[in-house]
Amino acid sequence: MTSSRLEAFSDGVLAIIITVMVLGLAVPKGASWTDLVHTSGLGLLTYVLSFVYIGIYWNNHHHLFQLRPVVDGAVLWANLHLLLWLSLYPFTTAWLTQTRVAEVPTVVYGLNLLGAAIAYMVLQQTIAHRPGGARIRAAFGRDLKGVISPILYLIGIGLAFVQPWIGLVPFVAVAVIWLVPDRRVERYLNAQGPLGEAADDEEDPA
Amino acid sequence: MTSSRLEAFSDGVLAIIITVMVLGLAVPKGASWTDLVHTSGLGLLTYVLSFVYIGIYWNNHHHLFQLRPVVDGAVLWANLHLLLWLSLYPFTTAWLTQTRVAEVPTVVYGLNLLGAAIAYMVLQQTIAHRPGGARIRAAFGRDLKGVISPILYLIGIGLAFVQPWIGLVPFVAVAVIWLVPDRRVERYLNAQGPLGEAADDEEDPA
Amino acid sequence: MTSSRLEAFSDGVLAIIITVMVLGLAVPKGASWTDLVHTSGLGLLTYVLSFVYIGIYWNNHHHLFQLRPVVDGAVLWANLHLLLWLSLYPFTTAWLTQTRVAEVPTVVYGLNLLGAAIAYMVLQQTIAHRPGGARIRAAFGRDLKGVISPILYLIGIGLAFVQPWIGLVPFVAVAVIWLVPDRRVERYLNAQGPLGEAADDEEDPA
Amino acid sequence: MTSSRLEAFSDGVLAIIITVMVLGLAVPKGASWTDLVHTSGLGLLTYVLSFVYIGIYWNNHHHLFQLRPVVDGAVLWANLHLLLWLSLYPFTTAWLTQTRVAEVPTVVYGLNLLGAAIAYMVLQQTIAHRPGGARIRAAFGRDLKGVISPILYLIGIGLAFVQPWIGLVPFVAVAVIWLVPDRRVERYLNAQGPLGEAADDEEDPA
């Protein structure tokens, strides 16, 4: 069973999530710069943040399935489980925006981010433990980013109880950390060599 | 005529159905946990339930077309007929939620589920009776889940007239039963052996 | 240049059109059968009608591109032109429904249907006049349905000025006529023989 | 790493953007031609304009990836960056329409168009500077349209401060200029010969 249809379906869901969030952006009643900033400014910022998260998941998902894992029922459901968490982003993003970053909505947004991160780890582990998963485990090696992300989400959730805006800082930090996509896989596919901790710069020889 | 485009189109429709339901989730006006539970709690539960149903159909659809059936006009329309029923899930789910599981909306939700189940059976039968369908009929053998599901939906519809919440129990039961995807097909593709009634556990040798 | 990406994009647009129409269905405030019929009954009927139209276009589009036409800039734009007309269906369907089939909305709905039919003819002609189009022209032969459809739409538009509900009759007739997908193409691909006017029944030998 | 999944994902996002804009079209309360023109006339015009822009980007994107560029992390993100700008079209189009082409919304619409044009140039440059990009740079040669477009957008933005409706003229001009898709690529793929400035007419020998 190949992964092509799982990828196509996931692409569809992610494409829709990334796009429907824009439907949640309130269009200003007035026609001035002030109206734009007041009505839509915060919404645009949270939109871009959630867009980046979905983009990160799409990139990593793309890299993960480049490894051509075995796709069976367990992988299909682990993937749907991830998509379920991601599909809630438009909802939690809208609540965060409409309450102008209040305490509980920030915590809920963080829990949504954390849930998706855990679901991605579950998907990765499910794939790594199918037949032939040794190859995939080798491609991952030490998953530093994957370990740091949920910790940062937890810190953000904790800080949100103190001051919601400060809680957003670790969330944004995760986005920044992941903006560089998963080079481990690219490197493995290109080199098939041992995985060191070499610099992840843009000039990787292809 | 290959099934690749039918699959791509169905993936698109299912991806959109699964995602637009989240647009139906009411965002709380307030910013407290109580607001979240009161405004969105039930909506989140019914969202997850409908998400799981669509996920089940996607998984089973995926498995069905792995058998590479002949695709002609009759199959195209049997497939669109299924998509029509599934596309009504966001509507019936929203009504169920907004009336907080009232009697008639629960019955209508059940009828929607039943209609989709019948449409899937029609699609399966249409495919099984194309040229070369003997191979597909062999892969299905005794379709226990397929027979039980509409019966459970009918029981749920009946119970909904007594007490709507109790009517949801058989609906949820169907979701649980189907969460394990259609191993019959996986087994057939892997083994091409006779189809016994062996246990459907996660540890199937691939 | 292959048509695969044009098909994928068209599938995406059609899948979304077919699905977002359901977002236009008003969810009843009340929880009774009367509320359902009164608030959503007409909407469900027009939804199914527009769903069938989009399904017809998808099927015919699918058949058309099975002929592997040359895809260049002119074909890309003829295809986008068709998608533009089809993308207006949710809008004209919603107006038709909300005015409960008033005169002008029925005429506008008919003009939308007519525009899409003409756009499909333009696409078909554009494809037939690319290099290698002789093969495609042969597959079409006498395009009876394609000629009748715009005439029926025109009759419907005319009748709508008399009595809107009567205007819908020829529109529904077109849907019924086209529900049988374009067998000319299937027959050509299977037989490569001369195209007679044999009966278009479900039992075509494959 | 092939570009097929990047293309599929982009197709999905563009298909959704092009389609969800129709959800922003206000359905007239009344049932007369006057109601239609007054409530939806301007919205239909701006819808068609934005539809054409998205169609142009899809066509050019399609042509660009026909050149089979190397796809790595930098290309994935340059592509997502473009999609981010394009995903804002429904929002800026809605504001432009609802304020009936007021000054600031016209400027913001122009900035959105400009941002997408720059993002496309960045994507093109990113691709042209991957390994093997010499072939791609050769296919582009003198990118006249690509240079003129942002200049026209800037002129439109400037004119919008004088009179918003006049500002729309250069925006529309860009759409007209680009309606002819990127023949440079088609020509390169067909001929692999030197790139002159020959006429871009519809009768290019295939």
PDB file of C-alpha atoms in Angstrom, chain B residues 4 8 10 17 41 44 73 103 108 119 147 153 159 161 164 171 173:
ATOM      1  CA  SER B   4      -6.812   7.839  -9.861  1.00  0.00           C
ATOM      2  CA  ALA B   8      -8.285  12.507  -6.065  1.00  0.00           C
ATOM      3  CA  SER B  10     -13.117  12.049  -3.475  1.00  0.00           C
ATOM      4  CA  ILE B  17     -16.088  18.120   4.520  1.00  0.00           C
ATOM      5  CA  GLY B  41     -18.193  21.795  24.391  1.00  0.00           C
ATOM      6  CA  LEU B  44     -16.392  19.835  19.856  1.00  0.00           C
ATOM      7  CA  GLY B  73     -20.017   5.886 -15.465  1.00  0.00           C
ATOM      8  CA  GLU B 103     -35.263  14.462  19.159  1.00  0.00           C
ATOM      9  CA  VAL B 108     -32.141  13.303  11.034  1.00  0.00           C
ATOM     10  CA  ALA B 119     -24.610   4.659  -0.413  1.00  0.00           C
ATOM     11  CA  VAL B 147     -24.281  -5.473   7.803  1.00  0.00           C
ATOM     12  CA  TYR B 153     -28.097   3.195  12.913  1.00  0.00           C
ATOM     13  CA  LEU B 159     -33.987   5.033  20.514  1.00  0.00           C
ATOM     14  CA  PHE B 161     -37.588   8.853  19.683  1.00  0.00           C
ATOM     15  CA  PRO B 164     -32.145  11.485  21.961  1.00  0.00           C
ATOM     16  CA  PHE B 171     -24.095   5.779  16.543  1.00  0.00           C
ATOM     17  CA  ALA B 173     -20.738   2.230  18.699  1.00  0.00           C
TER      18      ALA B 173
END
